[in-house]
Amino acid sequence: GHIVRNWKVRWFVLLQDKLLYYKIEGGKKEPSPKGRILLDGCTITCPCLEYENRPLLIKLKTKTNTDYFLECCSREERDSWALDITGAIHAGHPVQVQELHRMKNSFKLLENISLHHIVERMCDSSTGIKLTRNLEQGNRYKATFTGSALVDWLISNSFAVSRFEAVTLASMLMEENFIKPVGARSTEATRYSDLSEQFLDDSTALYMFAESSKKNISSKEELQFNISELSGTIVKQGFLVKQGHKRKNWKVRRFVLRADPAFLHYYDPTKEENRPVGGFSLRGCLVSALEDNGVPAGVKGNVQGNLFKIITKNDIRYYIQASSKAERAQWIEAIKPLT
């Protein structure tokens, strides 16, 4: 409410240029609207984290600087309303609407992302993620946050565009031991080796900061790269999921494809220094897509699909997952001419 700052149930109807809301009496909405929100010039914030105990908010600011806070019943409903309201705000710009729908389920993490920077922001006492006591199956856990709260925080702080991106980013934080699961719900999910299933976007799954949020890299783990192989022209770059050679687990890596000389390097997004953690010459390599029906020999874990394989001239095999068949095809087409 604008006068009395209480929360009331209203029936909302979204039109092309306005959002109407009605009072409900006896389980039915009244015939005339109680009020309206003009969408022309509106800005929308979702998720809105201004109320700590209300995580399902949408905030609308009109062009006259009036703030409306709308609370939904579930995250799915909130995100659906937010997408449709945003579409109505930009109704005169169909290209923007198409881009919004594309971004909803896209996989495009920020380039040069630093997990160290994200964790520093998460730990900020004023703007970081709120740590609370949580109860699960009779056990109390201090200084924890839920999976869905972290996803909301990553989106609201512009580290991710969609919930899919935010879950992938949160999985990277957990994989690199910046955060860890606590309690049965989240710990159970870690039995999956597939990256997309380890972190839960769920209000009952609990997580906390790991004791050591920074890893020390021993000199044995540092790889030396010839300056010449890093001097080639960048042809393509982006995030892919790669299977490790020793532990056979899957980790997100930023891949950079270079020509003249032709090399494919991959970088650890958790490391602030801009040096690859691996790479190889593409001369004499074989690259091919792997069918999604059945897991090929040499591949461990729960594979989502969109898998392709690179075999070097020394018979070293790299298994890599793309986010879609189209992205897999783009990488294969870019790599083949350089082999």
Short mmCIF file of C-alpha atoms in Angstrom, two decimals, residues 39-278:
data_model
loop_
_atom_site.label_atom_id
_atom_site.label_comp_id
_atom_site.label_asym_id
_atom_site.label_seq_id
_atom_site.Cartn_x
_atom_site.Cartn_y
_atom_site.Cartn_z
CA LEU A 39 3.78 0.88 -18.00
CA ASP A 40 5.02 3.56 -20.40
CA GLY A 41 8.44 4.62 -19.14
CA CYS A 42 8.42 2.05 -16.30
CA THR A 43 11.53 0.28 -15.10
CA ILE A 44 11.31 -3.19 -13.59
CA THR A 45 13.57 -4.85 -11.02
CA CYS A 46 13.37 -8.61 -10.63
CA PRO A 47 14.44 -10.15 -8.40
CA CYS A 48 14.03 -7.27 -5.95
CA LEU A 49 15.90 -7.79 -2.69
CA GLU A 50 14.90 -4.62 -0.84
CA TYR A 51 12.79 -6.61 1.65
CA GLU A 52 14.94 -9.27 3.28
CA ASN A 53 11.99 -11.44 4.37
CA ARG A 54 10.16 -11.17 1.02
CA PRO A 55 12.25 -12.84 -1.68
CA LEU A 56 9.49 -13.06 -4.31
CA LEU A 57 9.15 -9.35 -5.11
CA ILE A 58 8.92 -7.44 -8.35
CA LYS A 59 9.58 -3.69 -8.18
CA LEU A 60 8.06 -1.30 -10.71
CA LYS A 61 9.16 2.34 -10.85
CA THR A 62 6.94 4.56 -13.01
CA LYS A 63 8.25 7.50 -15.00
CA THR A 64 6.82 9.73 -12.25
CA ASN A 65 9.11 7.90 -9.76
CA THR A 66 6.33 6.03 -7.96
CA ASP A 67 7.49 2.66 -6.60
CA TYR A 68 5.24 -0.41 -6.62
CA PHE A 69 6.27 -3.61 -4.83
CA LEU A 70 4.43 -6.73 -5.99
CA GLU A 71 4.84 -10.07 -4.25
CA CYS A 72 4.18 -13.33 -6.07
CA CYS A 73 3.42 -16.80 -4.74
CA SER A 74 6.42 -18.63 -6.22
CA ARG A 75 9.65 -17.90 -8.03
CA GLU A 76 8.29 -19.43 -11.22
CA GLU A 77 5.24 -17.15 -11.08
CA ARG A 78 7.39 -14.13 -10.24
CA ASP A 79 9.75 -14.71 -13.16
CA SER A 80 6.84 -15.34 -15.55
CA TRP A 81 5.10 -12.10 -14.51
CA ALA A 82 8.37 -10.17 -14.76
CA LEU A 83 9.01 -11.43 -18.28
CA ASP A 84 5.49 -10.59 -19.46
CA ILE A 85 5.50 -7.15 -17.81
CA THR A 86 8.89 -6.40 -19.36
CA GLY A 87 7.50 -7.47 -22.73
CA ALA A 88 4.57 -5.06 -22.28
CA ILE A 89 6.92 -2.21 -21.32
CA HIS A 90 8.89 -2.79 -24.52
CA ALA A 91 5.86 -3.70 -26.65
CA GLY A 92 6.76 -1.05 -29.21
CA HIS A 93 10.17 -2.64 -29.68
CA PRO A 94 9.64 -6.24 -30.89
CA VAL A 95 13.38 -6.85 -31.28
CA GLN A 96 13.89 -6.17 -27.57
CA VAL A 97 11.03 -8.53 -26.69
CA GLN A 98 12.58 -11.30 -28.78
CA GLU A 99 15.93 -10.70 -27.09
CA LEU A 100 14.30 -10.94 -23.64
CA HIS A 101 12.78 -14.33 -24.44
CA ARG A 102 16.08 -15.54 -25.90
CA MET A 103 17.99 -14.42 -22.81
CA LYS A 104 15.56 -16.17 -20.46
CA ASN A 105 17.09 -19.59 -21.18
CA SER A 106 20.40 -18.51 -22.64
CA PHE A 107 23.85 -19.69 -21.62
CA LYS A 108 26.14 -16.69 -21.90
CA LEU A 109 28.16 -15.99 -18.78
CA LEU A 110 30.13 -12.80 -18.53
CA GLU A 111 33.47 -12.82 -20.31
CA ASN A 112 36.55 -12.61 -18.06
CA ILE A 113 34.41 -13.44 -15.04
CA SER A 114 36.21 -13.52 -11.70
CA LEU A 115 34.76 -15.77 -9.04
CA HIS A 116 37.03 -14.07 -6.49
CA HIS A 117 35.28 -10.77 -7.24
CA ILE A 118 31.84 -12.38 -6.91
CA VAL A 119 32.74 -13.87 -3.51
CA GLU A 120 34.08 -10.52 -2.31
CA ARG A 121 30.78 -8.91 -3.29
CA MET A 122 28.85 -11.73 -1.62
CA CYS A 123 30.72 -11.11 1.63
CA ASP A 124 30.02 -7.36 1.67
CA SER A 125 28.26 -6.51 4.92
CA SER A 126 25.79 -4.09 3.29
CA THR A 127 25.17 -5.35 -0.24
CA GLY A 128 26.26 -8.99 0.01
CA ILE A 129 24.09 -12.04 0.40
CA LYS A 130 22.24 -12.20 3.71
CA LEU A 131 23.37 -14.96 6.06
CA THR A 132 20.69 -16.40 8.32
CA ARG A 133 20.01 -19.29 10.67
CA ASN A 134 18.09 -22.07 8.98
CA LEU A 135 16.39 -25.19 10.26
CA GLU A 136 16.39 -28.45 8.29
CA GLN A 137 15.09 -31.79 9.58
CA GLY A 138 15.51 -30.65 13.19
CA ASN A 139 19.08 -29.40 12.69
CA ARG A 140 20.00 -25.72 13.00
CA TYR A 141 22.62 -24.21 10.72
CA LYS A 142 24.18 -20.80 11.32
CA ALA A 143 25.37 -18.30 8.70
CA THR A 144 23.74 -20.04 5.74
CA PHE A 145 21.80 -19.01 2.65
CA THR A 146 19.43 -20.92 0.41
CA GLY A 147 20.11 -21.92 -3.17
CA SER A 148 17.28 -19.78 -4.52
CA ALA A 149 18.49 -16.78 -2.47
CA LEU A 150 21.93 -17.03 -4.10
CA VAL A 151 20.38 -17.29 -7.57
CA ASP A 152 18.29 -14.17 -6.86
CA TRP A 153 21.35 -12.33 -5.55
CA LEU A 154 23.47 -13.18 -8.63
CA ILE A 155 20.74 -11.92 -10.98
CA SER A 156 20.00 -8.76 -8.99
CA ASN A 157 23.73 -7.91 -8.96
CA SER A 158 23.99 -8.41 -12.75
CA PHE A 159 26.33 -11.41 -12.57
CA ALA A 160 23.76 -13.46 -14.52
CA VAL A 161 20.79 -12.70 -16.77
CA SER A 162 18.68 -15.82 -16.26
CA ARG A 163 18.20 -18.37 -13.50
CA PHE A 164 19.93 -20.96 -15.71
CA GLU A 165 23.04 -18.77 -15.90
CA ALA A 166 22.93 -18.08 -12.17
CA VAL A 167 22.70 -21.81 -11.33
CA THR A 168 25.68 -22.50 -13.58
CA LEU A 169 27.63 -19.71 -11.89
CA ALA A 170 26.67 -20.96 -8.41
CA SER A 171 27.77 -24.46 -9.44
CA MET A 172 31.16 -23.02 -10.39
CA LEU A 173 31.43 -21.37 -6.96
CA MET A 174 30.72 -24.71 -5.31
CA GLU A 175 32.98 -26.70 -7.63
CA GLU A 176 35.88 -24.38 -6.82
CA ASN A 177 35.22 -24.59 -3.06
CA PHE A 178 34.07 -21.01 -2.51
CA ILE A 179 30.75 -22.25 -1.13
CA LYS A 180 29.70 -25.64 0.16
CA PRO A 181 26.40 -27.48 0.73
CA VAL A 182 25.11 -28.02 4.27
CA GLY A 183 22.20 -30.19 5.32
CA ALA A 184 20.74 -33.27 3.67
CA ARG A 185 18.90 -31.54 0.80
CA SER A 186 21.87 -29.82 -0.82
CA THR A 187 24.46 -32.43 0.16
CA GLU A 188 22.40 -35.16 -1.52
CA ALA A 189 22.50 -33.26 -4.82
CA THR A 190 26.30 -33.30 -4.91
CA ARG A 191 26.30 -37.02 -5.65
CA TYR A 192 25.63 -36.05 -9.28
CA SER A 193 28.82 -35.44 -11.21
CA ASP A 194 27.05 -33.30 -13.80
CA LEU A 195 27.57 -29.60 -13.16
CA SER A 196 23.96 -28.61 -13.80
CA GLU A 197 22.56 -30.93 -11.12
CA GLN A 198 24.95 -30.23 -8.26
CA PHE A 199 23.56 -26.85 -7.19
CA LEU A 200 19.86 -26.51 -6.36
CA ASP A 201 17.81 -23.39 -7.11
CA ASP A 202 15.62 -24.23 -4.15
CA SER A 203 14.47 -22.45 -1.00
CA THR A 204 15.03 -25.63 1.06
CA ALA A 205 18.61 -26.29 -0.09
CA LEU A 206 21.19 -24.70 2.25
CA TYR A 207 24.71 -23.46 1.50
CA MET A 208 27.44 -21.57 3.30
CA PHE A 209 30.83 -20.05 2.57
CA ALA A 210 33.66 -22.60 2.57
CA GLU A 211 36.35 -22.17 5.22
CA SER A 212 38.93 -21.41 2.58
CA SER A 213 37.53 -19.37 -0.28
CA LYS A 214 40.86 -19.02 -2.03
CA LYS A 215 43.04 -21.80 -3.29
CA ASN A 216 46.80 -21.73 -3.33
CA ILE A 217 48.26 -22.98 -6.56
CA SER A 218 51.48 -24.93 -6.21
CA SER A 219 54.26 -24.29 -8.65
CA LYS A 220 53.85 -27.84 -9.96
CA GLU A 221 50.32 -27.03 -11.10
CA GLU A 222 51.35 -23.92 -13.02
CA LEU A 223 51.77 -24.57 -16.71
CA GLN A 224 54.26 -22.73 -18.86
CA PHE A 225 53.12 -21.56 -22.27
CA ASN A 226 55.18 -20.32 -25.15
CA ILE A 227 54.48 -16.65 -25.87
CA SER A 228 54.14 -17.41 -29.58
CA GLU A 229 51.19 -19.78 -29.11
CA LEU A 230 49.28 -17.06 -27.23
CA SER A 231 49.96 -14.45 -29.90
CA GLY A 232 47.58 -15.81 -32.52
CA THR A 233 44.44 -14.05 -33.67
CA ILE A 234 41.43 -14.90 -31.50
CA VAL A 235 38.84 -16.61 -33.71
CA LYS A 236 36.28 -17.61 -31.09
CA GLN A 237 35.91 -17.67 -27.31
CA GLY A 238 33.27 -18.64 -24.78
CA PHE A 239 32.38 -20.86 -21.83
CA LEU A 240 32.18 -24.64 -22.25
CA VAL A 241 32.16 -27.54 -19.80
CA LYS A 242 35.24 -29.80 -19.98
CA GLN A 243 35.92 -33.21 -18.48
CA GLY A 244 39.11 -33.40 -16.41
CA HIS A 245 41.87 -35.83 -17.37
CA LYS A 246 42.51 -37.22 -13.87
CA ARG A 247 39.34 -36.97 -11.75
CA LYS A 248 36.99 -37.17 -14.76
CA ASN A 249 34.79 -34.46 -13.25
CA TRP A 250 33.23 -31.65 -15.26
CA LYS A 251 34.26 -28.03 -14.87
CA VAL A 252 33.33 -24.80 -16.63
CA ARG A 253 36.25 -23.34 -18.55
CA ARG A 254 36.61 -20.30 -20.78
CA PHE A 255 37.92 -21.53 -24.13
CA VAL A 256 39.88 -19.31 -26.51
CA LEU A 257 40.45 -20.45 -30.10
CA ARG A 258 43.41 -18.82 -31.88
CA ALA A 259 44.74 -18.96 -35.43
CA ASP A 260 48.29 -18.34 -36.74
CA PRO A 261 49.38 -20.35 -34.83
CA ALA A 262 46.33 -22.57 -34.34
CA PHE A 263 45.82 -23.34 -30.64
CA LEU A 264 42.91 -23.99 -28.31
CA HIS A 265 43.51 -22.79 -24.74
CA TYR A 266 41.22 -22.99 -21.74
CA TYR A 267 41.17 -20.77 -18.67
CA ASP A 268 39.97 -21.25 -15.10
CA PRO A 269 37.36 -18.52 -14.38
CA THR A 270 38.21 -18.67 -10.66
CA LYS A 271 41.74 -17.39 -11.25
CA GLU A 272 42.24 -13.65 -11.46
CA GLU A 273 45.39 -13.86 -13.57
CA ASN A 274 44.71 -14.12 -17.28
CA ARG A 275 46.79 -17.21 -18.04
CA PRO A 276 45.53 -20.53 -19.42
CA VAL A 277 45.44 -23.69 -17.32
CA GLY A 278 45.69 -25.88 -20.39
#
